[in-house]
């Protein structure tokens, strides 16, 4: 029958992968996880040391999802999704940086979004049906979704964003694609956008008529492909480190990235430990250190994509470790880093290596340094670099005195004309628009 998936809140009900990705959230409000852990130890150990993300994506997807997805389908999906690869850079003797920002929007979220788009396209084409992706964004995540779904067959994408409250570059990334991507410019706040999207999702007749679905970051179809780049990094390490497993340091907000790494380890990828690196929004490090788990309102920091006070994927992590903090702690070390330390690290790394780090990556590097200084265990750390420094050039320029170059892909979208549809901030107007366009 192949792999099945169930909700973190209701292990008894099982669904297929197709059902899990088109539902996004389980009907009981929980998150989907595989019901069993596949053993891919042999397959992973035999991977070539220069395997691309597409190569890894193909064999792992096929191993995980057969027979729901045939080997040919897994190959199609992986080749369509991963037209870009990470780059593994050596920073110091024992710290490497895995640059995940070489995709279409220069952020690691491109990996998850691209795979989800490709696999949804695969299912819909097979069934000759159609879906409408509806999502609200406060800036960054929407553009990864827009670029990933651009020109995918049988898929329409509608993105709501708050007018005047996203950066000019973020707005251009959302509004310049055209074709199957519609940007709705809402006269209101991000909360209004989210409220409108929620209202559309609970409107059952509307849902059915349009085939509404979400592509947000809790979707299992975005989580699974994030495991692939841990494998990509691991196969490139010296043979002894690859065999024993490195430490991965993961700059975390909603903890999707870290959860994907833990899944890769469950499948049999040797990983010594994880560092859960956060900014002052340190709910998880606090919990790991023996405190209570106390989600709360987020605090603004320089690593703003990680300003999360109530991480959505903690529910998944907790389910994987069966609610046992000691088990979680034996694998994951929580480290939080202040804004001051983050800025200091951007400055020092630039001074010493002439390498620009964005604030999220700098935070990770700082956590890795602190970990290495405390542990003396002689295991190298791979830190995930989650965004291109050019996307956070104000902070980077302020600290280093030099403006990091904006990647050509982003400069290109700045040159294109904006095209958005203005919309009032109420759910009825959204419903009217959706019915008019796709009803
Ligand atoms: C989303 C994001 C993160 C946090 O990733 P999670 O999976 O939510 O923990 C870190 N850095 C950047 C640049 C991001 O966009």
Short mmCIF file of C-alpha atoms and ligand atoms in Angstrom, two decimals:
data_model
loop_
_atom_site.label_atom_id
_atom_site.label_comp_id
_atom_site.label_asym_id
_atom_site.label_seq_id
_atom_site.Cartn_x
_atom_site.Cartn_y
_atom_site.Cartn_z
CA UNK A 1 0.00 0.00 0.00
CA UNK A 2 2.94 2.35 0.44
CA UNK A 3 3.52 5.09 2.96
CA UNK A 4 0.54 6.44 4.90
CA UNK A 5 0.18 9.61 6.90
CA UNK A 6 -1.76 10.55 10.01
CA UNK A 7 -2.49 13.62 12.10
CA UNK A 8 -0.38 14.47 15.15
CA UNK A 9 -3.68 14.72 17.03
CA UNK A 10 -5.30 11.54 15.80
CA UNK A 11 -2.90 8.72 14.93
CA UNK A 12 -5.84 6.42 14.10
CA UNK A 13 -6.90 8.05 10.82
CA UNK A 14 -4.63 7.41 7.87
CA UNK A 15 -4.47 9.19 4.52
CA UNK A 16 -2.44 8.90 1.33
CA UNK A 17 0.28 11.37 0.38
CA UNK A 18 -2.04 12.96 -2.16
CA UNK A 19 -4.67 13.57 0.49
CA UNK A 20 -2.13 14.91 2.97
CA UNK A 21 -0.65 17.49 0.59
CA UNK A 22 -3.94 18.78 -0.80
CA UNK A 23 -5.41 19.04 2.70
CA UNK A 24 -2.36 20.85 4.16
CA UNK A 25 -3.66 20.79 7.71
CA UNK A 26 -5.44 17.66 8.99
CA UNK A 27 -9.21 18.11 9.57
CA UNK A 28 -8.65 17.93 13.35
CA UNK A 29 -6.20 20.84 13.18
CA UNK A 30 -3.13 18.59 13.58
CA UNK A 31 -0.15 18.19 11.26
CA UNK A 32 0.50 15.18 9.06
CA UNK A 33 3.38 12.81 9.74
CA UNK A 34 4.27 9.43 8.20
CA UNK A 35 2.76 6.55 10.20
CA UNK A 36 5.95 4.51 9.90
CA UNK A 37 9.64 5.25 9.51
CA UNK A 38 11.18 3.80 6.34
CA UNK A 39 14.73 2.46 6.56
CA UNK A 40 16.76 4.02 3.76
CA UNK A 41 20.15 3.46 5.42
CA UNK A 42 21.60 1.43 2.55
CA UNK A 43 20.27 3.69 -0.19
CA UNK A 44 21.65 6.78 1.55
CA UNK A 45 25.06 5.22 2.23
CA UNK A 46 25.41 4.27 -1.43
CA UNK A 47 24.63 7.71 -2.82
CA UNK A 48 27.36 9.24 -4.96
CA UNK A 49 29.34 12.03 -3.32
CA UNK A 50 28.35 14.44 -6.08
CA UNK A 51 24.66 13.54 -6.25
CA UNK A 52 22.53 16.59 -7.14
CA UNK A 53 19.36 17.53 -5.26
CA UNK A 54 17.40 16.23 -8.24
CA UNK A 55 19.25 12.87 -8.06
CA UNK A 56 18.63 12.62 -4.32
CA UNK A 57 15.04 13.81 -4.66
CA UNK A 58 14.37 11.19 -7.30
CA UNK A 59 15.62 8.12 -5.43
CA UNK A 60 14.33 9.16 -2.03
CA UNK A 61 10.89 10.21 -3.29
CA UNK A 62 10.62 6.96 -5.15
CA UNK A 63 11.65 4.93 -2.09
CA UNK A 64 9.26 6.82 0.17
CA UNK A 65 6.19 7.14 -2.00
CA UNK A 66 6.04 4.04 -4.21
CA UNK A 67 3.59 2.79 -5.28
CA UNK A 68 1.49 5.94 -4.88
CA UNK A 69 4.09 7.60 -7.07
CA UNK A 70 5.81 5.44 -9.70
CA UNK A 71 9.57 5.63 -10.24
CA UNK A 72 8.95 7.57 -13.47
CA UNK A 73 6.66 10.03 -11.70
CA UNK A 74 9.20 10.51 -8.90
CA UNK A 75 11.83 11.25 -11.52
CA UNK A 76 9.58 13.77 -13.32
CA UNK A 77 8.75 15.53 -10.05
CA UNK A 78 12.36 15.75 -8.84
CA UNK A 79 13.71 16.99 -12.19
CA UNK A 80 11.02 19.64 -12.49
CA UNK A 81 11.38 20.79 -8.90
CA UNK A 82 15.13 20.93 -8.45
CA UNK A 83 16.67 22.97 -11.23
CA UNK A 84 19.00 24.46 -8.59
CA UNK A 85 21.33 23.04 -5.92
CA UNK A 86 22.78 24.20 -2.60
CA UNK A 87 26.47 25.08 -2.32
CA UNK A 88 28.59 23.76 0.55
CA UNK A 89 31.17 26.36 1.60
CA UNK A 90 34.01 25.94 4.12
CA UNK A 91 34.01 28.76 6.66
CA UNK A 92 36.52 27.52 9.28
CA UNK A 93 38.28 24.22 10.04
CA UNK A 94 35.17 22.87 11.68
CA UNK A 95 32.29 24.98 10.35
CA UNK A 96 30.81 24.58 6.91
CA UNK A 97 27.92 26.61 5.56
CA UNK A 98 25.28 25.02 3.35
CA UNK A 99 24.02 27.83 1.12
CA UNK A 100 20.38 27.16 0.41
CA UNK A 101 19.75 30.44 -1.37
CA UNK A 102 20.50 29.62 -4.99
CA UNK A 103 16.89 28.99 -5.98
CA UNK A 104 14.48 31.35 -7.78
CA UNK A 105 13.80 33.65 -4.80
CA UNK A 106 17.19 33.21 -3.07
CA UNK A 107 15.72 31.59 0.06
CA UNK A 108 15.67 28.01 1.32
CA UNK A 109 11.87 28.01 1.13
CA UNK A 110 12.32 27.56 -2.64
CA UNK A 111 13.18 23.88 -2.06
CA UNK A 112 9.93 23.01 -0.30
CA UNK A 113 7.71 25.16 -2.50
CA UNK A 114 9.21 23.83 -5.77
CA UNK A 115 8.72 20.21 -4.78
CA UNK A 116 5.16 20.81 -3.59
CA UNK A 117 4.30 22.56 -6.87
CA UNK A 118 5.82 19.80 -8.98
CA UNK A 119 4.09 17.01 -7.10
CA UNK A 120 0.71 18.75 -7.10
CA UNK A 121 1.07 19.25 -10.85
CA UNK A 122 1.87 15.56 -11.22
CA UNK A 123 -1.27 14.43 -9.34
CA UNK A 124 -3.59 16.96 -11.03
CA UNK A 125 -2.35 16.16 -14.51
CA UNK A 126 -2.86 12.46 -13.86
CA UNK A 127 -6.43 13.14 -12.68
CA UNK A 128 -7.18 15.82 -15.28
CA UNK A 129 -8.39 18.14 -12.54
CA UNK A 130 -7.47 21.58 -11.27
CA UNK A 131 -6.71 23.33 -7.98
CA UNK A 132 -6.59 26.92 -6.80
CA UNK A 133 -3.83 27.70 -4.29
CA UNK A 134 -4.86 30.46 -1.90
CA UNK A 135 -2.32 32.00 0.44
CA UNK A 136 -1.64 35.14 2.47
CA UNK A 137 1.85 36.54 2.84
CA UNK A 138 3.57 39.22 4.88
CA UNK A 139 6.36 39.27 2.32
CA UNK A 140 8.79 36.45 1.85
CA UNK A 141 7.01 33.13 1.87
CA UNK A 142 4.53 34.24 -0.78
CA UNK A 143 7.24 34.86 -3.34
CA UNK A 144 8.72 31.38 -2.96
CA UNK A 145 5.24 29.94 -3.57
CA UNK A 146 4.58 32.27 -6.52
CA UNK A 147 7.84 31.36 -8.26
CA UNK A 148 7.49 27.65 -7.56
CA UNK A 149 3.95 27.45 -9.00
CA UNK A 150 4.52 29.80 -11.92
CA UNK A 151 3.37 28.12 -15.17
CA UNK A 152 2.55 24.79 -13.47
CA UNK A 153 -0.26 23.05 -15.33
CA UNK A 154 -3.75 22.85 -13.79
CA UNK A 155 -2.81 25.17 -10.93
CA UNK A 156 -3.92 28.73 -10.27
CA UNK A 157 -2.31 30.74 -7.48
CA UNK A 158 -3.91 33.63 -5.60
CA UNK A 159 -1.69 35.51 -3.14
CA UNK A 160 -3.01 38.14 -0.74
CA UNK A 161 -0.60 40.74 0.59
CA UNK A 162 -1.09 43.88 2.68
CA UNK A 163 -0.79 47.01 0.52
CA UNK A 164 2.17 49.22 1.44
CA UNK A 165 3.39 46.84 4.13
CA UNK A 166 5.80 44.63 2.21
CA UNK A 167 9.21 45.80 0.95
CA UNK A 168 9.42 47.08 -2.65
CA UNK A 169 11.49 44.04 -3.63
CA UNK A 170 9.04 41.62 -2.00
CA UNK A 171 6.16 43.31 -3.80
CA UNK A 172 7.90 43.04 -7.16
CA UNK A 173 8.59 39.35 -6.55
CA UNK A 174 4.87 38.77 -5.97
CA UNK A 175 3.43 40.97 -8.68
CA UNK A 176 5.61 40.56 -11.75
CA UNK A 177 5.12 36.93 -12.73
CA UNK A 178 1.65 36.98 -14.31
CA UNK A 179 0.23 33.90 -16.10
CA UNK A 180 -1.33 31.65 -13.41
CA UNK A 181 -0.17 33.87 -10.52
CA UNK A 182 -2.59 36.56 -9.26
CA UNK A 183 -1.46 39.03 -6.60
CA UNK A 184 -4.30 40.57 -4.59
CA UNK A 185 -3.24 43.84 -2.99
CA UNK A 186 -5.38 44.09 0.13
CA UNK A 187 -6.20 47.48 1.61
CA UNK A 188 -5.45 46.33 5.15
CA UNK A 189 -3.00 44.46 7.33
CA UNK A 190 -1.44 41.00 7.07
CA UNK A 191 -3.90 39.85 9.76
CA UNK A 192 -6.76 40.97 7.49
CA UNK A 193 -5.26 38.91 4.66
CA UNK A 194 -5.05 35.85 6.89
CA UNK A 195 -8.59 36.33 8.16
CA UNK A 196 -9.91 36.52 4.58
CA UNK A 197 -8.03 33.37 3.55
CA UNK A 198 -9.32 31.51 6.61
CA UNK A 199 -12.90 32.56 5.84
CA UNK A 200 -12.53 31.19 2.30
CA UNK A 201 -11.18 27.88 3.58
CA UNK A 202 -14.05 27.27 6.00
CA UNK A 203 -16.61 28.01 3.24
CA UNK A 204 -17.16 24.38 2.18
CA UNK A 205 -19.22 24.97 -0.98
CA UNK A 206 -16.66 27.50 -2.22
CA UNK A 207 -13.85 25.09 -1.44
CA UNK A 208 -15.41 22.26 -3.38
CA UNK A 209 -16.36 24.37 -6.35
CA UNK A 210 -12.88 25.82 -6.82
CA UNK A 211 -10.66 23.03 -5.48
CA UNK A 212 -9.13 25.44 -2.98
CA UNK A 213 -5.91 24.35 -1.35
CA UNK A 214 -3.08 25.97 0.59
CA UNK A 215 0.67 25.77 0.14
CA UNK A 216 1.74 27.04 3.52
CA UNK A 217 4.81 25.94 5.34
CA UNK A 218 3.16 23.25 7.45
CA UNK A 219 2.34 21.25 4.30
CA UNK A 220 4.00 17.83 4.35
CA UNK A 221 4.82 18.31 0.66
CA UNK A 222 7.10 21.20 1.65
CA UNK A 223 8.63 19.41 4.62
CA UNK A 224 9.81 16.17 2.98
CA UNK A 225 11.97 17.83 0.28
CA UNK A 226 13.75 19.87 2.96
CA UNK A 227 15.29 16.59 4.12
CA UNK A 228 17.00 16.26 0.71
CA UNK A 229 19.53 19.02 1.28
CA UNK A 230 20.73 17.50 4.54
CA UNK A 231 21.54 14.45 2.43
CA UNK A 232 23.13 16.69 -0.22
CA UNK A 233 25.50 18.13 2.40
CA UNK A 234 26.23 14.82 4.12
CA UNK A 235 27.39 12.99 0.98
CA UNK A 236 29.91 15.76 0.28
CA UNK A 237 31.67 15.49 3.64
CA UNK A 238 34.93 13.50 4.13
CA UNK A 239 34.17 9.76 4.27
CA UNK A 240 34.71 9.38 8.02
CA UNK A 241 32.46 12.36 8.85
CA UNK A 242 29.83 11.12 6.42
CA UNK A 243 29.88 7.73 8.11
CA UNK A 244 29.70 9.02 11.68
CA UNK A 245 27.50 12.01 10.92
CA UNK A 246 28.08 15.77 11.33
CA UNK A 247 26.30 18.23 13.58
CA UNK A 248 23.72 20.33 11.73
CA UNK A 249 23.03 23.82 13.00
CA UNK A 250 19.59 25.07 11.95
CA UNK A 251 18.50 28.72 12.26
CA UNK A 252 14.89 28.14 13.31
CA UNK A 253 11.56 29.96 13.43
CA UNK A 254 8.67 27.62 12.79
CA UNK A 255 11.02 24.61 13.03
CA UNK A 256 10.07 23.09 9.67
CA UNK A 257 13.68 23.02 8.60
CA UNK A 258 14.83 21.25 11.77
CA UNK A 259 11.94 18.75 11.65
CA UNK A 260 12.96 17.81 8.10
CA UNK A 261 16.51 17.13 9.32
CA UNK A 262 15.22 14.92 12.10
CA UNK A 263 13.21 13.00 9.49
CA UNK A 264 16.33 12.48 7.36
CA UNK A 265 18.06 11.03 10.43
CA UNK A 266 15.10 8.75 11.10
CA UNK A 267 15.42 7.40 7.55
CA UNK A 268 19.02 6.43 8.32
CA UNK A 269 21.20 9.43 7.43
CA UNK A 270 24.05 9.56 9.97
CA UNK A 271 23.69 12.84 11.91
CA UNK A 272 25.47 13.28 15.23
CA UNK A 273 23.31 16.07 16.66
CA UNK A 274 21.28 19.14 15.77
CA UNK A 275 21.59 22.67 17.08
CA UNK A 276 18.26 24.49 17.21
CA UNK A 277 19.48 28.07 16.86
CA UNK A 278 16.99 30.83 17.56
CA UNK A 279 16.93 34.56 18.23
CA UNK A 280 15.39 35.94 21.41
CA UNK A 281 12.18 34.11 20.45
CA UNK A 282 13.62 31.16 22.36
CA UNK A 283 10.60 29.07 23.32
CA UNK A 284 12.22 25.83 22.13
CA UNK A 285 15.75 26.32 23.59
CA UNK A 286 14.04 27.19 26.87
CA UNK A 287 12.01 24.00 26.80
CA UNK A 288 15.06 21.87 25.92
CA UNK A 289 16.95 23.44 28.81
CA UNK A 290 14.42 22.20 31.29
CA UNK A 291 11.90 25.01 31.27
CA UNK A 292 8.24 24.70 30.47
CA UNK A 293 7.04 25.02 26.91
CA UNK A 294 5.46 28.45 26.85
CA UNK A 295 4.51 29.83 23.43
CA UNK A 296 3.95 33.58 23.42
CA UNK A 297 3.80 36.67 21.20
CA UNK A 298 6.87 37.11 19.03
CA UNK A 299 9.53 39.80 19.47
CA UNK A 300 10.99 41.69 16.51
CA UNK A 301 14.67 40.99 15.74
CA UNK A 302 17.21 41.47 12.90
CA UNK A 303 16.62 37.84 11.89
CA UNK A 304 12.95 38.61 11.28
CA UNK A 305 12.05 35.48 9.29
CA UNK A 306 12.63 33.67 12.60
CA UNK A 307 10.48 35.93 14.76
CA UNK A 308 8.11 33.18 15.83
CA UNK A 309 6.76 32.89 19.36
CA UNK A 310 4.56 29.87 18.75
CA UNK A 311 6.40 27.58 16.30
CA UNK A 312 3.92 25.60 14.23
CA UNK A 313 6.15 22.56 13.71
CA UNK A 314 6.85 22.02 17.40
CA UNK A 315 3.77 19.81 17.41
CA UNK A 316 5.45 17.59 14.81
CA UNK A 317 8.77 17.46 16.66
CA UNK A 318 7.00 16.62 19.86
CA UNK A 319 5.09 13.80 18.15
CA UNK A 320 8.30 12.40 16.63
CA UNK A 321 9.88 12.27 20.10
CA UNK A 322 6.65 10.95 21.63
CA UNK A 323 6.45 13.90 23.99
CA UNK A 324 9.70 12.87 25.69
CA UNK A 325 11.91 15.88 26.34
CA UNK A 326 14.95 13.83 27.34
CA UNK A 327 14.93 12.04 23.98
CA UNK A 328 14.58 15.32 22.17
CA UNK A 329 17.38 16.83 24.21
CA UNK A 330 19.75 13.98 23.54
CA UNK A 331 19.53 14.84 19.84
CA UNK A 332 18.83 18.58 19.78
CA UNK A 333 20.73 21.31 21.58
CA UNK A 334 18.94 24.65 21.86
CA UNK A 335 21.04 27.81 21.56
CA UNK A 336 19.70 31.34 21.36
CA UNK A 337 21.64 34.30 19.99
CA UNK A 338 21.07 38.01 20.60
CA UNK A 339 20.85 40.66 17.87
CA UNK A 340 24.11 42.10 19.11
CA UNK A 341 25.89 38.77 18.65
CA UNK A 342 24.30 38.36 15.22
CA UNK A 343 25.58 41.75 14.04
CA UNK A 344 28.97 41.06 15.57
CA UNK A 345 29.20 37.78 13.64
CA UNK A 346 28.26 39.44 10.33
CA UNK A 347 31.10 41.91 10.96
CA UNK A 348 33.72 39.38 12.09
CA UNK A 349 33.10 36.90 9.27
CA UNK A 350 33.25 39.68 6.72
CA UNK A 351 36.45 41.04 8.21
CA UNK A 352 38.18 37.67 8.37
CA UNK A 353 36.86 35.89 5.29
CA UNK A 354 35.30 38.61 3.12
CA UNK A 355 32.13 36.52 3.15
CA UNK A 356 28.76 38.26 3.59
CA UNK A 357 26.32 36.45 5.85
CA UNK A 358 22.66 37.38 6.11
CA UNK A 359 21.43 37.83 9.72
CA UNK A 360 19.76 34.38 9.88
CA UNK A 361 22.88 32.58 8.71
CA UNK A 362 25.11 34.72 10.95
CA UNK A 363 22.96 33.70 13.91
CA UNK A 364 23.49 30.06 12.97
CA UNK A 365 27.24 30.50 12.63
CA UNK A 366 27.38 32.16 16.06
CA UNK A 367 25.45 29.26 17.61
CA UNK A 368 27.81 26.77 15.91
CA UNK A 369 30.84 28.57 17.33
CA UNK A 370 29.41 28.52 20.82
CA UNK A 371 28.54 24.85 20.51
CA UNK A 372 32.05 23.92 19.32
CA UNK A 373 33.68 25.92 22.09
CA UNK A 374 31.61 24.16 24.75
CA UNK A 375 31.69 20.58 23.45
CA UNK A 376 35.24 19.71 22.44
CA UNK A 377 33.88 16.67 20.61
CA UNK A 378 35.72 17.17 17.35
CA UNK A 379 32.70 16.77 15.08
CA UNK A 380 32.33 19.36 12.30
CA UNK A 381 29.22 21.53 12.15
CA UNK A 382 27.26 22.25 8.99
CA UNK A 383 25.25 25.46 9.40
CA UNK A 384 22.31 26.01 7.10
CA UNK A 385 22.44 29.36 5.29
CA UNK A 386 18.78 30.23 4.84
CA UNK A 387 18.84 33.50 2.89
CA UNK A 388 21.05 35.43 0.49
CA UNK A 389 22.82 38.38 2.17
CA UNK A 390 21.59 40.67 -0.61
CA UNK A 391 18.02 40.20 0.67
CA UNK A 392 18.96 41.78 4.00
CA UNK A 393 21.33 44.38 2.67
CA UNK A 394 20.39 47.17 5.11
CA UNK A 395 21.72 45.25 8.15
CA UNK A 396 24.67 43.81 6.28
CA UNK A 397 25.67 47.23 4.92
CA UNK A 398 25.21 48.87 8.30
CA UNK A 399 27.59 46.40 9.94
CA UNK A 400 30.22 45.92 7.23
CA UNK A 401 30.05 49.34 5.59
CA UNK A 402 29.72 47.61 2.24
CA UNK A 403 26.56 46.94 0.28
CA UNK A 404 26.32 43.25 -0.64
CA UNK A 405 25.34 42.72 -4.27
CA UNK A 406 21.71 41.91 -5.01
CA UNK A 407 21.50 38.64 -6.96
CA UNK A 408 20.78 39.11 -10.67
CA UNK A 409 17.47 37.20 -10.33
CA UNK A 410 16.20 39.75 -7.84
CA UNK A 411 17.44 42.74 -9.84
CA UNK A 412 15.51 41.35 -12.76
CA UNK A 413 12.18 41.37 -10.87
CA UNK A 414 12.83 44.97 -9.76
CA UNK A 415 12.92 45.97 -13.44
CA UNK A 416 9.58 44.37 -14.33
CA UNK A 417 6.27 46.28 -14.10
CA UNK A 418 4.01 45.54 -11.11
CA UNK A 419 0.61 44.02 -11.75
CA UNK A 420 -1.78 43.54 -8.82
CA UNK A 421 -5.53 43.51 -8.23
CA UNK A 422 -6.65 45.89 -5.45
CA UNK A 423 -9.10 44.40 -2.97
CA UNK A 424 -10.97 45.68 0.10
CA UNK A 425 -10.15 43.95 3.37
CA UNK A 426 -13.26 41.85 3.69
CA UNK A 427 -13.93 38.16 3.10
CA UNK A 428 -16.94 38.74 0.84
CA UNK A 429 -14.89 40.66 -1.66
CA UNK A 430 -12.38 37.82 -1.79
CA UNK A 431 -15.14 35.29 -2.34
CA UNK A 432 -16.66 37.38 -5.15
CA UNK A 433 -13.27 37.68 -6.82
CA UNK A 434 -12.57 33.95 -6.60
CA UNK A 435 -15.97 33.01 -8.03
CA UNK A 436 -15.63 35.50 -10.86
CA UNK A 437 -12.18 34.28 -11.83
CA UNK A 438 -12.41 30.55 -11.26
CA UNK A 439 -16.06 29.68 -10.50
C1 LIG B 1 11.61 30.68 7.19
C2 LIG B 1 13.00 31.09 7.47
C3 LIG B 1 13.71 30.55 8.57
C4 LIG B 1 13.11 29.62 9.58
O1 LIG B 1 12.79 28.36 9.07
P1 LIG B 1 11.77 27.40 9.85
O2 LIG B 1 11.63 26.21 9.00
O3 LIG B 1 10.48 28.20 9.96
O4 LIG B 1 12.35 27.13 11.17
C5 LIG B 1 15.04 30.93 8.72
N1 LIG B 1 15.63 31.81 7.88
C6 LIG B 1 14.97 32.35 6.83
C7 LIG B 1 15.68 33.32 5.95
C8 LIG B 1 13.64 32.01 6.58
O5 LIG B 1 12.99 32.56 5.55
#
